[in-house]
Amino acid sequence: TEAELLHPYFRTRIIESQLHDRVKTPTVIFYPGRRSGQYGLHFLDFYPVDGNYRSTLFGGL
């Protein structure tokens, strides 16, 4: 995906919420931002940490 093209009109969290319990195949979203702790994400460094993701995070620092 190119999630940054959707900003500021649509947040990745909304996509995840819509797919939850509907899609049985794992979905990969390349997240343009940085990781903060175990669950926090900073989307494009525009917003405060949002830990309300249903994602499994791989990589990052």
Backbone as a printed PyTorch tensor [residue, N CA C, xyz], in Angstrom:
tensor([[[  0.8420,  -1.1860,   0.0000],
         [  0.0000,   0.0000,   0.0000],
         [  0.8780,   1.2370,   0.0000]],

        [[  0.3080,   2.3420,  -0.3350],
         [  0.9830,   3.6230,  -0.2070],
         [  0.1320,   4.4710,   0.7310]],

        [[  0.1690,   4.0920,   1.9970],
         [ -0.6990,   4.7030,   3.0050],
         [ -0.4750,   6.1980,   3.1350]],

        [[  0.7500,   6.6710,   2.8580],
         [  1.0120,   8.1030,   3.0020],
         [  0.2210,   8.9280,   1.9950]],

        [[ -0.1850,   8.3360,   0.8710],
         [ -0.9910,   9.0620,  -0.1120],
         [ -2.4010,   9.3350,   0.3980]],

        [[ -2.8500,   8.5440,   1.3390],
         [ -4.1900,   8.7180,   1.9010],
         [ -4.2450,   9.8000,   2.9690]],

        [[ -3.0970,  10.1660,   3.5050],
         [ -3.0360,  11.1630,   4.5690],
         [ -3.3680,  12.5300,   4.0040]],

        [[ -4.1320,  13.3720,   4.6410],
         [ -4.7720,  13.2460,   5.9530],
         [ -6.2130,  12.7620,   5.8750]],

        [[ -6.6160,  12.2150,   4.7520],
         [ -8.0170,  11.8640,   4.5390],
         [ -8.4270,  10.5330,   5.1550]],

        [[ -7.4740,   9.6400,   5.2970],
         [ -7.7920,   8.2900,   5.7640],
         [ -6.6060,   7.7730,   6.5520]],

        [[ -6.8260,   7.2930,   7.7590],
         [ -5.7390,   6.7910,   8.5970],
         [ -5.6630,   5.2740,   8.5120]],

        [[ -4.4520,   4.7450,   8.6080],
         [ -4.2160,   3.3080,   8.5060],
         [ -5.0150,   2.5400,   9.5470]],

        [[ -5.1850,   3.1090,  10.7100],
         [ -5.9610,   2.4740,  11.7850],
         [ -7.3820,   2.1570,  11.3240]],

        [[ -7.9570,   3.0240,  10.5170],
         [ -9.3210,   2.8180,  10.0190],
         [ -9.3610,   1.6250,   9.0680]],

        [[ -8.3360,   1.5020,   8.2190],
         [ -8.2620,   0.3520,   7.3100],
         [ -8.1940,  -0.9370,   8.1130]],

        [[ -7.3460,  -0.9570,   9.1420],
         [ -7.2170,  -2.1550,   9.9770],
         [ -8.5310,  -2.4980,  10.6600]],

        [[ -9.2290,  -1.4990,  11.1480],
         [-10.5100,  -1.7460,  11.8220],
         [-11.5340,  -2.3460,  10.8640]],

        [[-11.5480,  -1.8710,   9.6170],
         [-12.4960,  -2.3840,   8.6300],
         [-12.1730,  -3.8230,   8.2190]],

        [[-10.8940,  -4.1710,   8.1950],
         [-10.4850,  -5.5140,   7.7910],
         [-10.5950,  -6.5390,   8.9160]],

        [[-10.5930,  -6.0750,  10.1540],
         [-10.6100,  -6.9680,  11.3060],
         [-11.8430,  -7.8690,  11.2730]],

        [[-11.6430,  -9.1630,  11.4190],
         [-12.6970, -10.1860,  11.4070],
         [-13.4060, -10.3400,  10.0600]],

        [[-12.9310,  -9.6790,   9.0110],
         [-13.5160,  -9.8480,   7.6780],
         [-12.5640, -10.5760,   6.7360]],

        [[-11.2890, -10.3260,   6.9080],
         [-10.2830, -10.8960,   6.0180],
         [ -9.5130, -11.9600,   6.7800]],

        [[ -9.4890, -13.1550,   6.2410],
         [ -8.8130, -14.2720,   6.9170],
         [ -7.3470, -14.4010,   6.5090]],

        [[ -6.9550, -13.7550,   5.4310],
         [ -5.5780, -13.7900,   4.9530],
         [ -4.8120, -12.6280,   5.5780]],

        [[ -3.6040, -12.8600,   6.0790],
         [ -2.8190, -11.7530,   6.6400],
         [ -2.6230, -10.6370,   5.6120]],

        [[ -2.7390,  -9.4120,   6.0680],
         [ -2.5830,  -8.2400,   5.2160],
         [ -1.3450,  -7.4820,   5.6500]],

        [[ -0.5270,  -7.1010,   4.6920],
         [  0.7030,  -6.3650,   4.9900],
         [  0.5060,  -4.9060,   4.5990]],

        [[  0.7580,  -4.0170,   5.5530],
         [  0.7210,  -2.5810,   5.2920],
         [  2.0970,  -2.0380,   5.6440]],

        [[  2.7660,  -1.4530,   4.6640],
         [  4.0480,  -0.8180,   4.9340],
         [  3.7480,   0.5510,   5.5090]],

        [[  4.1740,   0.7470,   6.7380],
         [  3.7670,   1.8960,   7.5260],
         [  4.8030,   3.0070,   7.4430]],

        [[  4.4640,   4.1370,   6.8610],
         [  5.4160,   5.2400,   6.7610],
         [  5.4570,   6.0430,   8.0550]],

        [[  6.3610,   5.7140,   8.8970],
         [  6.4730,   6.4000,  10.1740],
         [  7.5400,   5.7450,  11.0030]],

        [[  7.3960,   5.8780,  12.3070],
         [  8.3770,   5.2360,  13.1770],
         [  7.6700,   4.5890,  14.3530]],

        [[  8.3460,   3.6190,  14.8900],
         [  7.8350,   2.8460,  16.0100],
         [  8.2080,   3.5430,  17.3130]],

        [[  7.3130,   3.4530,  18.2930],
         [  7.5710,   4.0170,  19.6140],
         [  7.1950,   2.9640,  20.6520]],

        [[  8.1970,   2.3100,  21.2300],
         [  7.9270,   1.2440,  22.1850],
         [  7.4390,   0.0010,  21.4710]],

        [[  6.7180,  -0.8520,  22.2000],
         [  6.2820,  -2.1280,  21.6330],
         [  5.0720,  -1.9870,  20.7080]],

        [[  4.1440,  -1.0940,  21.0210],
         [  2.9020,  -1.0050,  20.2580],
         [  2.6260,   0.3530,  19.6320]],

        [[  3.3890,   1.3670,  19.9740],
         [  3.0930,   2.7110,  19.4920],
         [  3.6440,   2.9860,  18.1070]],

        [[  2.8740,   3.7100,  17.3050],
         [  3.2850,   4.0920,  15.9640],
         [  3.0820,   5.5880,  15.7750]],

        [[  4.0400,   6.2320,  15.1210],
         [  3.9410,   7.6440,  14.7360],
         [  3.7760,   7.6850,  13.2250]],

        [[  2.5790,   7.9300,  12.7360],
         [  2.3410,   7.9870,  11.2970],
         [  2.9660,   9.2450,  10.7290]],

        [[  3.9710,   9.1050,   9.8820],
         [  4.6720,  10.2130,   9.2320],
         [  5.1900,  11.2490,  10.2270]],

        [[  5.2650,  10.9010,  11.4990],
         [  5.6720,  11.8210,  12.5690],
         [  4.7500,  13.0390,  12.6960]],

        [[  3.5020,  12.9420,  12.2040],
         [  2.5460,  14.0440,  12.3200],
         [  1.7090,  13.9730,  13.5930]],

        [[  1.4500,  12.7720,  14.0630],
         [  0.5090,  12.5890,  15.1610],
         [  1.2030,  12.0180,  16.3860]],

        [[  0.6120,  12.2020,  17.5730],
         [  1.1430,  11.5400,  18.7660],
         [  1.0290,  10.0240,  18.6070]],

        [[  1.7040,   9.3060,  19.4590],
         [  1.6870,   7.8420,  19.4110],
         [  0.2610,   7.3310,  19.5020]],

        [[ -0.0790,   6.4020,  18.6310],
         [ -1.3840,   5.7580,  18.6530],
         [ -1.1530,   4.2740,  18.8840]],

        [[ -1.4720,   3.7810,  20.0700],
         [ -1.2560,   2.3830,  20.4090],
         [ -2.4760,   1.5180,  20.1800]],

        [[ -3.4610,   2.0200,  19.4530],
         [ -4.7290,   1.3260,  19.2560],
         [ -4.7400,   0.4840,  17.9820]],

        [[ -3.5950,  -0.0150,  17.5710],
         [ -3.5230,  -0.8020,  16.3460],
         [ -3.6880,  -2.2780,  16.6440]],

        [[ -4.2920,  -3.0030,  15.7250],
         [ -4.4550,  -4.4580,  15.8530],
         [ -3.3190,  -5.1740,  15.1470]],

        [[ -2.2830,  -4.4570,  14.8420],
         [ -1.1830,  -4.9860,  14.0470],
         [ -0.1690,  -5.7350,  14.8820]],

        [[  0.5770,  -6.5720,  14.1910],
         [  1.7990,  -7.1460,  14.7240],
         [  2.9260,  -6.3760,  14.0680]],

        [[  3.7750,  -5.7610,  14.8680],
         [  4.8460,  -4.9320,  14.3250],
         [  6.0970,  -5.7590,  14.1070]],

        [[  6.7010,  -5.5940,  12.9530],
         [  7.9590,  -6.2510,  12.6270],
         [  8.9720,  -5.1800,  12.2710]],

        [[ 10.1920,  -5.3600,  12.7320],
         [ 11.2530,  -4.4270,  12.3710],
         [ 11.1420,  -3.1210,  13.1190]],

        [[ 11.8510,  -2.1300,  12.6420],
         [ 11.8740,  -0.8300,  13.2950],
         [ 12.7730,  -0.8340,  14.5010]],

        [[ 12.9610,   0.3330,  15.0420],
         [ 13.8140,   0.4800,  16.2230],
         [ 13.0000,   0.8590,  17.4280]]])
